[in-house]
Amino acid sequence: GNTMGSVVCLDGSMSGDLTGKEIWRQFEVMAGKSSPLIVDDRLYVVDDRAKLYIFDANSGEQVGYERLGAASRSTPLYADGKIYYSDNSGRFYILKPTEDGVEVLQKLRLDDVDVDGSPIVSHGRIYLPTSGALYCIGDPNAKTSSTPAPEWPKEKPVSEDQKPAQVQVVPYDVILAPGK
């Protein structure tokens, strides 16, 4: 048949020509825009048509499948025991991994936006970048905190030490014509 692509498991300690040295290979999965996700010996692969394939990471056997929209540019995120994912047309999913696939915990549609970015997590919140906005998803009553900024380098008074502790060039990007 005419193969569209494949998912291949390789031994990461090997190098050189690995042709024919696959641990396992699954054909017919074209996942060029989304990165795979591995959770508890399960490999989650969203293909370019937003179909979620779930494989046993050790054997390569397909253990689950879920249709998640029509087109995908986003990579799924695993946080707090759940998988967060959005297809290209703004369908947003919260999925719970199960033994033989996923359970859809939440599915909603964000109107009039495209989602080419992937969800991220920070300090108890999920952030979803879209063509229209940056959405923040989380419990509004939850207490969150942020990582404190690092301290600036300490400098001695110029009279004691002429050597700079840090140099910051602003603007950092500039176009100069020859001779300027």
CSV table of N, CA and C in Angstrom, one decimal:
chain,number,residue,atom,x,y,z
A,1,GLY,N,0.8,-1.2,0.0
A,1,GLY,CA,0.0,0.0,0.0
A,1,GLY,C,0.9,1.3,0.0
A,2,ASN,N,0.2,2.4,-0.1
A,2,ASN,CA,0.9,3.7,-0.1
A,2,ASN,C,0.9,4.2,1.3
A,3,THR,N,2.1,4.2,1.9
A,3,THR,CA,2.2,4.6,3.3
A,3,THR,C,2.3,6.1,3.4
A,4,MET,N,1.7,6.6,4.4
A,4,MET,CA,1.7,8.1,4.7
A,4,MET,C,2.9,8.5,5.5
A,5,GLY,N,3.4,7.6,6.4
A,5,GLY,CA,4.4,8.0,7.3
A,5,GLY,C,4.4,6.8,8.3
A,6,SER,N,5.2,7.0,9.4
A,6,SER,CA,5.3,6.0,10.4
A,6,SER,C,5.8,6.5,11.7
A,7,VAL,N,5.5,5.8,12.8
A,7,VAL,CA,6.1,6.1,14.1
A,7,VAL,C,7.1,5.0,14.4
A,8,VAL,N,8.3,5.3,14.7
A,8,VAL,CA,9.3,4.3,14.9
A,8,VAL,C,9.9,4.4,16.3
A,9,CYS,N,10.2,3.3,16.9
A,9,CYS,CA,10.9,3.3,18.2
A,9,CYS,C,12.3,2.8,18.0
A,10,LEU,N,13.3,3.6,18.4
A,10,LEU,CA,14.7,3.3,18.2
A,10,LEU,C,15.4,3.3,19.6
A,11,ASP,N,16.5,2.6,19.6
A,11,ASP,CA,17.3,2.5,20.8
A,11,ASP,C,18.2,3.8,20.8
A,12,GLY,N,17.9,4.7,21.7
A,12,GLY,CA,18.6,6.0,21.7
A,12,GLY,C,20.1,5.9,22.0
A,13,SER,N,20.6,4.8,22.4
A,13,SER,CA,22.1,4.7,22.6
A,13,SER,C,22.8,4.3,21.4
A,14,MET,N,22.1,4.0,20.3
A,14,MET,CA,22.7,3.6,19.1
A,14,MET,C,23.0,4.8,18.2
A,15,SER,N,24.0,4.6,17.3
A,15,SER,CA,24.3,5.7,16.3
A,15,SER,C,24.6,5.1,15.0
A,16,GLY,N,24.8,6.0,14.0
A,16,GLY,CA,25.1,5.5,12.6
A,16,GLY,C,23.8,5.2,11.9
A,17,ASP,N,24.0,4.4,10.9
A,17,ASP,CA,22.8,4.0,10.0
A,17,ASP,C,22.0,3.0,10.8
A,18,LEU,N,20.7,3.4,11.2
A,18,LEU,CA,19.8,2.6,12.0
A,18,LEU,C,18.8,1.9,11.1
A,19,THR,N,19.0,1.8,9.8
A,19,THR,CA,18.0,1.2,8.9
A,19,THR,C,17.9,-0.3,9.3
A,20,GLY,N,16.6,-0.7,9.5
A,20,GLY,CA,16.3,-2.1,9.9
A,20,GLY,C,16.6,-2.4,11.4
A,21,LYS,N,17.0,-1.4,12.2
A,21,LYS,CA,17.3,-1.7,13.6
A,21,LYS,C,16.2,-1.1,14.5
A,22,GLU,N,15.0,-0.9,14.0
A,22,GLU,CA,13.9,-0.4,14.8
A,22,GLU,C,13.5,-1.4,15.8
A,23,ILE,N,13.1,-1.0,17.0
A,23,ILE,CA,12.6,-1.8,18.0
A,23,ILE,C,11.1,-2.2,17.6
A,24,TRP,N,10.4,-1.2,17.1
A,24,TRP,CA,9.1,-1.4,16.5
A,24,TRP,C,8.8,-0.3,15.6
A,25,ARG,N,7.8,-0.5,14.7
A,25,ARG,CA,7.4,0.6,13.7
A,25,ARG,C,5.9,0.4,13.5
A,26,GLN,N,5.2,1.6,13.5
A,26,GLN,CA,3.8,1.6,13.2
A,26,GLN,C,3.6,2.5,11.9
A,27,PHE,N,3.1,1.9,10.9
A,27,PHE,CA,2.9,2.6,9.6
A,27,PHE,C,1.6,3.4,9.6
A,28,GLU,N,1.4,4.2,8.6
A,28,GLU,CA,0.1,4.9,8.4
A,28,GLU,C,-0.2,6.0,9.4
A,29,VAL,N,0.8,6.5,10.1
A,29,VAL,CA,0.6,7.6,11.0
A,29,VAL,C,1.4,8.8,10.5
A,30,MET,N,0.8,9.9,10.0
A,30,MET,CA,1.5,11.0,9.5
A,30,MET,C,1.5,12.1,10.6
A,31,ALA,N,2.5,12.2,11.4
A,31,ALA,CA,2.5,13.2,12.5
A,31,ALA,C,3.7,14.1,12.4
A,32,GLY,N,3.6,15.0,11.5
A,32,GLY,CA,4.7,15.9,11.2
A,32,GLY,C,4.7,17.2,11.9
A,33,LYS,N,3.6,17.6,12.5
A,33,LYS,CA,3.5,18.9,13.1
A,33,LYS,C,3.4,18.9,14.7
A,34,SER,N,3.0,17.7,15.2
A,34,SER,CA,2.8,17.6,16.6
A,34,SER,C,3.8,16.6,17.2
A,35,SER,N,4.4,16.9,18.3
A,35,SER,CA,5.4,16.1,18.9
A,35,SER,C,4.7,15.0,19.7
A,36,PRO,N,5.2,13.8,19.8
A,36,PRO,CA,4.6,12.7,20.6
A,36,PRO,C,4.7,13.0,22.1
A,37,LEU,N,3.9,12.3,22.9
A,37,LEU,CA,3.9,12.4,24.3
A,37,LEU,C,3.9,11.0,24.9
A,38,ILE,N,4.8,10.8,25.9
A,38,ILE,CA,4.8,9.5,26.5
A,38,ILE,C,4.5,9.6,28.0
A,39,VAL,N,3.5,8.8,28.4
A,39,VAL,CA,3.1,8.8,29.8
A,39,VAL,C,2.9,7.3,30.2
A,40,ASP,N,3.5,6.9,31.3
A,40,ASP,CA,3.4,5.6,31.8
A,40,ASP,C,3.3,4.5,30.8
A,41,ASP,N,4.4,4.3,30.0
A,41,ASP,CA,4.5,3.3,29.0
A,41,ASP,C,3.4,3.4,27.9
A,42,ARG,N,2.8,4.6,27.7
A,42,ARG,CA,1.9,4.8,26.6
A,42,ARG,C,2.5,6.0,25.8
A,43,LEU,N,2.4,5.8,24.5
A,43,LEU,CA,2.9,6.8,23.5
A,43,LEU,C,1.7,7.4,22.9
A,44,TYR,N,1.5,8.7,23.0
A,44,TYR,CA,0.3,9.4,22.5
A,44,TYR,C,0.8,10.2,21.3
A,45,VAL,N,0.3,9.9,20.1
A,45,VAL,CA,0.7,10.6,18.8
A,45,VAL,C,-0.5,11.2,18.2
A,46,VAL,N,-0.5,12.5,18.0
A,46,VAL,CA,-1.6,13.2,17.3
A,46,VAL,C,-1.1,13.4,15.9
A,47,ASP,N,-1.8,12.8,14.9
A,47,ASP,CA,-1.4,13.0,13.5
A,47,ASP,C,-1.9,14.4,13.0
A,48,ASP,N,-1.5,14.7,11.7
A,48,ASP,CA,-1.8,16.0,11.2
A,48,ASP,C,-3.3,16.2,11.0
A,49,ARG,N,-4.1,15.2,11.0
A,49,ARG,CA,-5.6,15.3,10.9
A,49,ARG,C,-6.2,15.3,12.3
A,50,ALA,N,-5.5,15.5,13.3
A,50,ALA,CA,-6.0,15.6,14.7
A,50,ALA,C,-6.6,14.3,15.2
A,51,LYS,N,-6.0,13.2,14.8
A,51,LYS,CA,-6.4,11.8,15.3
A,51,LYS,C,-5.4,11.4,16.3
A,52,LEU,N,-5.8,11.0,17.5
A,52,LEU,CA,-4.9,10.6,18.5
A,52,LEU,C,-4.8,9.1,18.5
A,53,TYR,N,-3.5,8.6,18.3
A,53,TYR,CA,-3.2,7.2,18.3
A,53,TYR,C,-2.5,7.0,19.6
A,54,ILE,N,-2.8,5.9,20.3
A,54,ILE,CA,-2.2,5.5,21.5
A,54,ILE,C,-1.5,4.2,21.4
A,55,PHE,N,-0.2,4.1,21.6
A,55,PHE,CA,0.5,2.9,21.5
A,55,PHE,C,1.1,2.4,22.8
A,56,ASP,N,1.3,1.1,23.0
A,56,ASP,CA,2.1,0.6,24.0
A,56,ASP,C,3.6,1.0,23.7
A,57,ALA,N,4.2,1.7,24.5
A,57,ALA,CA,5.6,2.2,24.2
A,57,ALA,C,6.6,1.1,24.1
A,58,ASN,N,6.4,0.0,24.7
A,58,ASN,CA,7.4,-1.1,24.7
A,58,ASN,C,7.2,-2.0,23.5
A,59,SER,N,5.9,-2.3,23.1
A,59,SER,CA,5.7,-3.2,22.0
A,59,SER,C,5.3,-2.6,20.7
A,60,GLY,N,4.8,-1.3,20.8
A,60,GLY,CA,4.3,-0.7,19.6
A,60,GLY,C,2.9,-1.0,19.2
A,61,GLU,N,2.3,-1.9,20.0
A,61,GLU,CA,0.9,-2.3,19.7
A,61,GLU,C,0.0,-1.1,20.0
A,62,GLN,N,-1.0,-0.8,19.0
A,62,GLN,CA,-2.0,0.2,19.2
A,62,GLN,C,-3.0,-0.2,20.2
A,63,VAL,N,-3.2,0.6,21.3
A,63,VAL,CA,-4.1,0.3,22.4
A,63,VAL,C,-5.3,1.3,22.4
A,64,GLY,N,-5.3,2.3,21.6
A,64,GLY,CA,-6.4,3.3,21.7
A,64,GLY,C,-6.3,4.2,20.5
A,65,TYR,N,-7.5,4.9,20.3
A,65,TYR,CA,-7.6,5.9,19.2
A,65,TYR,C,-8.8,6.8,19.6
A,66,GLU,N,-8.6,8.1,19.3
A,66,GLU,CA,-9.6,9.1,19.5
A,66,GLU,C,-9.5,10.2,18.5
A,67,ARG,N,-10.6,10.5,17.8
A,67,ARG,CA,-10.6,11.6,16.9
A,67,ARG,C,-10.8,13.0,17.6
A,68,LEU,N,-9.8,13.9,17.4
A,68,LEU,CA,-9.8,15.2,18.1
A,68,LEU,C,-9.9,16.3,17.2
A,69,GLY,N,-10.7,16.3,16.2
A,69,GLY,CA,-10.9,17.5,15.3
A,69,GLY,C,-10.5,17.1,13.9
A,70,ALA,N,-10.1,18.1,13.1
A,70,ALA,CA,-9.8,17.9,11.7
A,70,ALA,C,-8.4,18.2,11.3
A,71,ALA,N,-7.7,19.1,12.0
A,71,ALA,CA,-6.3,19.4,11.6
A,71,ALA,C,-5.6,19.7,12.9
A,72,SER,N,-4.3,19.4,12.9
A,72,SER,CA,-3.5,19.6,14.1
A,72,SER,C,-2.2,20.3,13.8
A,73,ARG,N,-1.9,21.3,14.7
A,73,ARG,CA,-0.5,21.9,14.7
A,73,ARG,C,0.0,21.9,16.1
A,74,SER,N,-0.8,21.5,17.1
A,74,SER,CA,-0.5,21.6,18.5
A,74,SER,C,0.1,20.3,19.0
A,75,THR,N,0.9,20.4,20.0
A,75,THR,CA,1.4,19.2,20.7
A,75,THR,C,0.7,19.0,22.0
A,76,PRO,N,0.2,17.8,22.4
A,76,PRO,CA,-0.5,17.6,23.6
A,76,PRO,C,0.4,17.9,24.8
A,77,LEU,N,-0.2,18.3,25.9
A,77,LEU,CA,0.6,18.6,27.2
A,77,LEU,C,0.0,17.6,28.3
A,78,TYR,N,0.9,17.1,29.1
A,78,TYR,CA,0.5,16.2,30.2
A,78,TYR,C,0.8,17.0,31.5
A,79,ALA,N,-0.2,17.2,32.3
A,79,ALA,CA,-0.1,17.9,33.6
A,79,ALA,C,-1.2,17.5,34.5
A,80,ASP,N,-0.9,17.3,35.8
A,80,ASP,CA,-1.9,17.0,36.8
A,80,ASP,C,-2.7,15.7,36.4
A,81,GLY,N,-2.0,14.7,35.8
A,81,GLY,CA,-2.7,13.5,35.5
A,81,GLY,C,-3.6,13.6,34.3
A,82,LYS,N,-3.6,14.7,33.6
A,82,LYS,CA,-4.5,14.8,32.4
A,82,LYS,C,-3.7,15.3,31.2
A,83,ILE,N,-4.3,15.1,30.0
A,83,ILE,CA,-3.7,15.5,28.8
A,83,ILE,C,-4.5,16.7,28.2
A,84,TYR,N,-3.9,17.8,27.9
A,84,TYR,CA,-4.5,19.0,27.4
A,84,TYR,C,-4.1,19.1,25.9
A,85,TYR,N,-5.1,19.4,25.1
A,85,TYR,CA,-4.8,19.4,23.6
A,85,TYR,C,-5.8,20.3,23.0
A,86,SER,N,-5.4,21.0,21.9
A,86,SER,CA,-6.3,21.8,21.1
A,86,SER,C,-6.0,21.6,19.6
A,87,ASP,N,-7.1,21.3,18.8
A,87,ASP,CA,-6.9,21.2,17.4
A,87,ASP,C,-6.8,22.6,16.8
A,88,ASN,N,-6.5,22.6,15.5
A,88,ASN,CA,-6.2,23.9,14.8
A,88,ASN,C,-7.4,24.8,14.7
A,89,SER,N,-8.7,24.3,14.8
A,89,SER,CA,-9.9,25.1,14.7
A,89,SER,C,-10.4,25.5,16.0
A,90,GLY,N,-9.7,25.3,17.1
A,90,GLY,CA,-10.1,25.8,18.4
A,90,GLY,C,-10.8,24.9,19.3
A,91,ARG,N,-10.9,23.6,18.9
A,91,ARG,CA,-11.5,22.6,19.8
A,91,ARG,C,-10.5,22.3,20.9
A,92,PHE,N,-10.9,22.5,22.2
A,92,PHE,CA,-10.0,22.2,23.3
A,92,PHE,C,-10.4,21.0,24.1
A,93,TYR,N,-9.5,20.1,24.4
A,93,TYR,CA,-9.8,18.9,25.1
A,93,TYR,C,-9.0,18.7,26.4
A,94,ILE,N,-9.7,18.2,27.4
A,94,ILE,CA,-9.0,17.7,28.6
A,94,ILE,C,-9.3,16.2,28.6
A,95,LEU,N,-8.2,15.4,28.6
A,95,LEU,CA,-8.3,13.9,28.4
A,95,LEU,C,-7.7,13.3,29.6
A,96,LYS,N,-8.3,12.2,30.1
A,96,LYS,CA,-7.7,11.4,31.2
A,96,LYS,C,-7.2,10.1,30.6
A,97,PRO,N,-5.9,9.7,30.7
A,97,PRO,CA,-5.4,8.5,30.2
A,97,PRO,C,-6.1,7.3,30.9
A,98,THR,N,-6.5,6.3,30.1
A,98,THR,CA,-7.1,5.0,30.6
A,98,THR,C,-6.2,3.9,30.1
A,99,GLU,N,-6.5,2.7,30.5
A,99,GLU,CA,-5.8,1.5,30.1
A,99,GLU,C,-5.8,1.3,28.6
A,100,ASP,N,-7.0,1.6,28.0
A,100,ASP,CA,-7.1,1.3,26.6
A,100,ASP,C,-7.4,2.5,25.8
A,101,GLY,N,-7.0,3.7,26.2
A,101,GLY,CA,-7.2,4.9,25.4
A,101,GLY,C,-7.3,6.1,26.3
A,102,VAL,N,-8.3,7.0,26.1
A,102,VAL,CA,-8.5,8.2,26.9
A,102,VAL,C,-10.0,8.4,27.2
A,103,GLU,N,-10.2,9.0,28.3
A,103,GLU,CA,-11.6,9.4,28.6
A,103,GLU,C,-11.6,11.0,28.4
A,104,VAL,N,-12.6,11.4,27.7
A,104,VAL,CA,-12.8,12.9,27.4
A,104,VAL,C,-13.5,13.5,28.6
A,105,LEU,N,-12.7,14.2,29.4
A,105,LEU,CA,-13.2,14.9,30.6
A,105,LEU,C,-13.9,16.2,30.3
A,106,GLN,N,-13.4,16.9,29.3
A,106,GLN,CA,-13.9,18.2,28.9
A,106,GLN,C,-13.6,18.5,27.4
A,107,LYS,N,-14.6,19.0,26.7
A,107,LYS,CA,-14.4,19.4,25.3
A,107,LYS,C,-15.2,20.7,25.1
A,108,LEU,N,-14.5,21.7,24.6
A,108,LEU,CA,-15.2,22.9,24.3
A,108,LEU,C,-14.6,23.5,23.0
A,109,ARG,N,-15.3,24.5,22.5
A,109,ARG,CA,-14.9,25.1,21.2
A,109,ARG,C,-14.7,26.6,21.4
A,110,LEU,N,-13.5,27.1,21.1
A,110,LEU,CA,-13.2,28.5,21.2
A,110,LEU,C,-13.5,29.1,19.8
A,111,ASP,N,-14.5,30.0,19.8
A,111,ASP,CA,-15.0,30.6,18.5
A,111,ASP,C,-14.0,31.5,17.8
A,112,ASP,N,-14.0,31.4,16.5
A,112,ASP,CA,-13.2,32.4,15.6
A,112,ASP,C,-11.8,32.5,15.9
A,113,VAL,N,-11.1,31.4,16.3
A,113,VAL,CA,-9.7,31.4,16.5
A,113,VAL,C,-9.0,30.2,15.9
A,114,ASP,N,-7.8,30.3,15.5
A,114,ASP,CA,-7.0,29.2,15.0
A,114,ASP,C,-6.0,28.9,16.2
A,115,VAL,N,-5.6,27.7,16.3
A,115,VAL,CA,-4.6,27.3,17.3
A,115,VAL,C,-3.5,26.6,16.7
A,116,ASP,N,-2.4,27.3,16.5
A,116,ASP,CA,-1.2,26.8,15.9
A,116,ASP,C,-0.2,26.5,17.0
A,117,GLY,N,-0.3,27.1,18.2
A,117,GLY,CA,0.6,26.8,19.3
A,117,GLY,C,0.1,25.7,20.2
A,118,SER,N,0.9,25.3,21.1
A,118,SER,CA,0.6,24.2,22.0
A,118,SER,C,0.3,24.8,23.4
A,119,PRO,N,-0.6,24.1,24.2
A,119,PRO,CA,-0.8,24.5,25.6
A,119,PRO,C,0.5,24.3,26.4
A,120,ILE,N,0.6,25.2,27.4
A,120,ILE,CA,1.8,25.1,28.3
A,120,ILE,C,1.2,25.2,29.7
A,121,VAL,N,2.0,24.8,30.7
A,121,VAL,CA,1.6,24.9,32.1
A,121,VAL,C,2.6,25.7,32.9
A,122,SER,N,2.1,26.5,33.8
A,122,SER,CA,3.0,27.3,34.7
A,122,SER,C,2.2,27.6,35.9
A,123,HIS,N,2.7,27.3,37.1
A,123,HIS,CA,2.2,27.7,38.4
A,123,HIS,C,0.7,27.4,38.5
A,124,GLY,N,0.3,26.1,38.1
A,124,GLY,CA,-1.1,25.7,38.3
A,124,GLY,C,-2.0,26.2,37.3
A,125,ARG,N,-1.6,26.8,36.2
A,125,ARG,CA,-2.5,27.3,35.2
A,125,ARG,C,-2.0,26.7,33.9
A,126,ILE,N,-3.0,26.5,33.0
A,126,ILE,CA,-2.8,26.1,31.6
A,126,ILE,C,-2.9,27.3,30.7
A,127,TYR,N,-2.0,27.6,29.8
A,127,TYR,CA,-2.0,28.7,28.9
A,127,TYR,C,-2.2,28.2,27.5
A,128,LEU,N,-3.1,28.7,26.7
A,128,LEU,CA,-3.4,28.3,25.4
A,128,LEU,C,-3.3,29.5,24.4
A,129,PRO,N,-2.2,29.5,23.6
A,129,PRO,CA,-2.1,30.6,22.7
A,129,PRO,C,-2.9,30.4,21.4
A,130,THR,N,-3.7,31.4,21.0
A,130,THR,CA,-4.5,31.3,19.8
A,130,THR,C,-4.3,32.5,18.9
A,131,SER,N,-4.9,32.5,17.8
A,131,SER,CA,-4.8,33.6,16.8
A,131,SER,C,-5.5,34.9,17.4
A,132,GLY,N,-6.4,34.7,18.4
A,132,GLY,CA,-7.2,35.8,18.9
A,132,GLY,C,-6.8,36.3,20.3
A,133,ALA,N,-6.3,35.4,21.1
A,133,ALA,CA,-6.0,35.7,22.5
A,133,ALA,C,-5.1,34.6,23.1
A,134,LEU,N,-4.6,35.0,24.3
A,134,LEU,CA,-3.9,34.0,25.1
A,134,LEU,C,-4.8,33.6,26.2
A,135,TYR,N,-5.3,32.4,26.3
A,135,TYR,CA,-6.3,31.9,27.3
A,135,TYR,C,-5.5,31.4,28.5
A,136,CYS,N,-6.0,31.7,29.7
A,136,CYS,CA,-5.5,31.2,30.9
A,136,CYS,C,-6.6,30.3,31.5
A,137,ILE,N,-6.3,29.0,31.8
A,137,ILE,CA,-7.3,28.1,32.3
A,137,ILE,C,-6.8,27.6,33.6
A,138,GLY,N,-7.7,27.7,34.6
A,138,GLY,CA,-7.4,27.2,36.0
A,138,GLY,C,-8.4,27.6,37.0
A,139,ASP,N,-8.3,27.1,38.1
A,139,ASP,CA,-9.2,27.4,39.2
A,139,ASP,C,-9.0,28.9,39.7
A,140,PRO,N,-10.0,29.8,39.5
A,140,PRO,CA,-9.7,31.2,39.9
A,140,PRO,C,-9.5,31.4,41.4
A,141,ASN,N,-9.9,30.4,42.2
A,141,ASN,CA,-9.8,30.5,43.7
A,141,ASN,C,-8.5,29.9,44.2
A,142,ALA,N,-7.8,29.2,43.3
A,142,ALA,CA,-6.5,28.5,43.7
A,142,ALA,C,-5.4,29.6,43.9
A,143,LYS,N,-4.7,29.4,45.0
A,143,LYS,CA,-3.5,30.2,45.3
A,143,LYS,C,-2.4,29.8,44.4
A,144,THR,N,-1.8,30.8,43.7
A,144,THR,CA,-0.7,30.5,42.8
A,144,THR,C,0.5,31.4,43.2
A,145,SER,N,1.6,31.0,42.8
A,145,SER,CA,2.8,31.9,43.1
A,145,SER,C,3.7,31.8,41.9
A,146,SER,N,4.7,32.7,41.9
A,146,SER,CA,5.6,32.6,40.8
A,146,SER,C,7.0,32.5,41.4
A,147,THR,N,7.9,32.0,40.5
A,147,THR,CA,9.3,31.8,40.9
A,147,THR,C,9.9,33.2,41.0
A,148,PRO,N,10.5,33.5,42.2
A,148,PRO,CA,11.2,34.8,42.3
A,148,PRO,C,12.3,35.0,41.3
A,149,ALA,N,12.4,36.2,40.8
A,149,ALA,CA,13.5,36.5,39.9
A,149,ALA,C,14.8,36.4,40.6
A,150,PRO,N,15.9,36.0,39.9
A,150,PRO,CA,17.2,35.9,40.5
A,150,PRO,C,17.7,37.3,40.9
A,151,GLU,N,18.6,37.3,41.9
A,151,GLU,CA,19.2,38.6,42.3
A,151,GLU,C,20.1,39.1,41.2
A,152,TRP,N,20.2,40.4,41.1
A,152,TRP,CA,21.2,41.0,40.2
A,152,TRP,C,22.6,40.7,40.7
A,153,PRO,N,23.6,40.7,39.8
A,153,PRO,CA,25.0,40.5,40.3
A,153,PRO,C,25.4,41.7,41.2
A,154,LYS,N,26.1,41.4,42.2
A,154,LYS,CA,26.6,42.5,43.1
A,154,LYS,C,27.8,43.2,42.5
A,155,GLU,N,27.8,44.5,42.6
A,155,GLU,CA,28.9,45.2,42.1
A,155,GLU,C,29.5,46.0,43.3
A,156,LYS,N,30.8,46.1,43.3
A,156,LYS,CA,31.5,47.0,44.2
A,156,LYS,C,31.4,48.4,43.7
A,157,PRO,N,31.6,49.4,44.5
A,157,PRO,CA,31.6,50.8,44.0
A,157,PRO,C,32.7,50.9,43.0
A,158,VAL,N,32.4,51.8,42.0
A,158,VAL,CA,33.4,51.9,40.9
A,158,VAL,C,34.8,52.4,41.4
A,159,SER,N,34.8,53.1,42.5
A,159,SER,CA,36.1,53.5,43.0
A,159,SER,C,36.9,52.3,43.5
A,160,GLU,N,36.3,51.2,43.9
A,160,GLU,CA,37.0,50.0,44.3
A,160,GLU,C,37.4,49.1,43.2
A,161,ASP,N,36.5,49.0,42.2
A,161,ASP,CA,36.7,48.0,41.2
A,161,ASP,C,36.2,48.5,39.8
A,162,GLN,N,37.1,48.7,38.9
A,162,GLN,CA,36.8,49.2,37.6
A,162,GLN,C,36.2,48.2,36.6
A,163,LYS,N,36.3,46.9,37.0
A,163,LYS,CA,35.8,45.8,36.1
A,163,LYS,C,34.3,45.7,36.2
A,164,PRO,N,33.6,45.7,35.0
A,164,PRO,CA,32.1,45.6,35.1
A,164,PRO,C,31.7,44.2,35.5
A,165,ALA,N,30.6,44.1,36.3
A,165,ALA,CA,30.1,42.8,36.7
A,165,ALA,C,29.1,42.3,35.6
A,166,GLN,N,28.6,43.2,34.8
A,166,GLN,CA,27.6,42.8,33.8
A,166,GLN,C,27.5,43.9,32.8
A,167,VAL,N,27.3,43.5,31.5
A,167,VAL,CA,27.2,44.4,30.4
A,167,VAL,C,25.8,44.1,29.7
A,168,GLN,N,25.0,45.1,29.6
A,168,GLN,CA,23.7,45.0,28.9
A,168,GLN,C,23.7,46.0,27.7
A,169,VAL,N,23.6,45.4,26.5
A,169,VAL,CA,23.6,46.3,25.3
A,169,VAL,C,22.1,46.5,24.9
A,170,VAL,N,21.7,47.8,24.8
A,170,VAL,CA,20.4,48.1,24.3
A,170,VAL,C,20.5,49.1,23.2
A,171,PRO,N,19.9,49.0,22.0
A,171,PRO,CA,19.1,47.8,21.7
A,171,PRO,C,20.1,46.7,21.3
A,172,TYR,N,19.6,45.5,21.5
A,172,TYR,CA,20.5,44.3,21.3
A,172,TYR,C,20.5,43.9,19.8
A,173,ASP,N,19.6,44.5,19.0
A,173,ASP,CA,19.5,44.2,17.6
A,173,ASP,C,19.5,45.5,16.8
A,174,VAL,N,20.4,45.7,16.0
A,174,VAL,CA,20.5,46.9,15.2
A,174,VAL,C,21.1,46.6,13.8
A,175,ILE,N,20.6,47.4,12.8
A,175,ILE,CA,21.2,47.3,11.5
A,175,ILE,C,22.0,48.5,11.2
A,176,LEU,N,23.3,48.3,10.9
A,176,LEU,CA,24.2,49.4,10.6
A,176,LEU,C,24.7,49.3,9.2
A,177,ALA,N,24.7,50.5,8.6
A,177,ALA,CA,25.2,50.6,7.2
A,177,ALA,C,26.7,50.6,7.3
A,178,PRO,N,27.4,50.2,6.2
A,178,PRO,CA,28.9,50.2,6.3
A,178,PRO,C,29.4,51.6,6.6
A,179,GLY,N,30.4,51.7,7.4
A,179,GLY,CA,31.1,52.9,7.8
A,179,GLY,C,30.4,53.6,9.0
A,180,LYS,N,29.3,53.2,9.5
A,180,LYS,CA,28.6,53.8,10.6
A,180,LYS,C,29.1,53.4,11.9
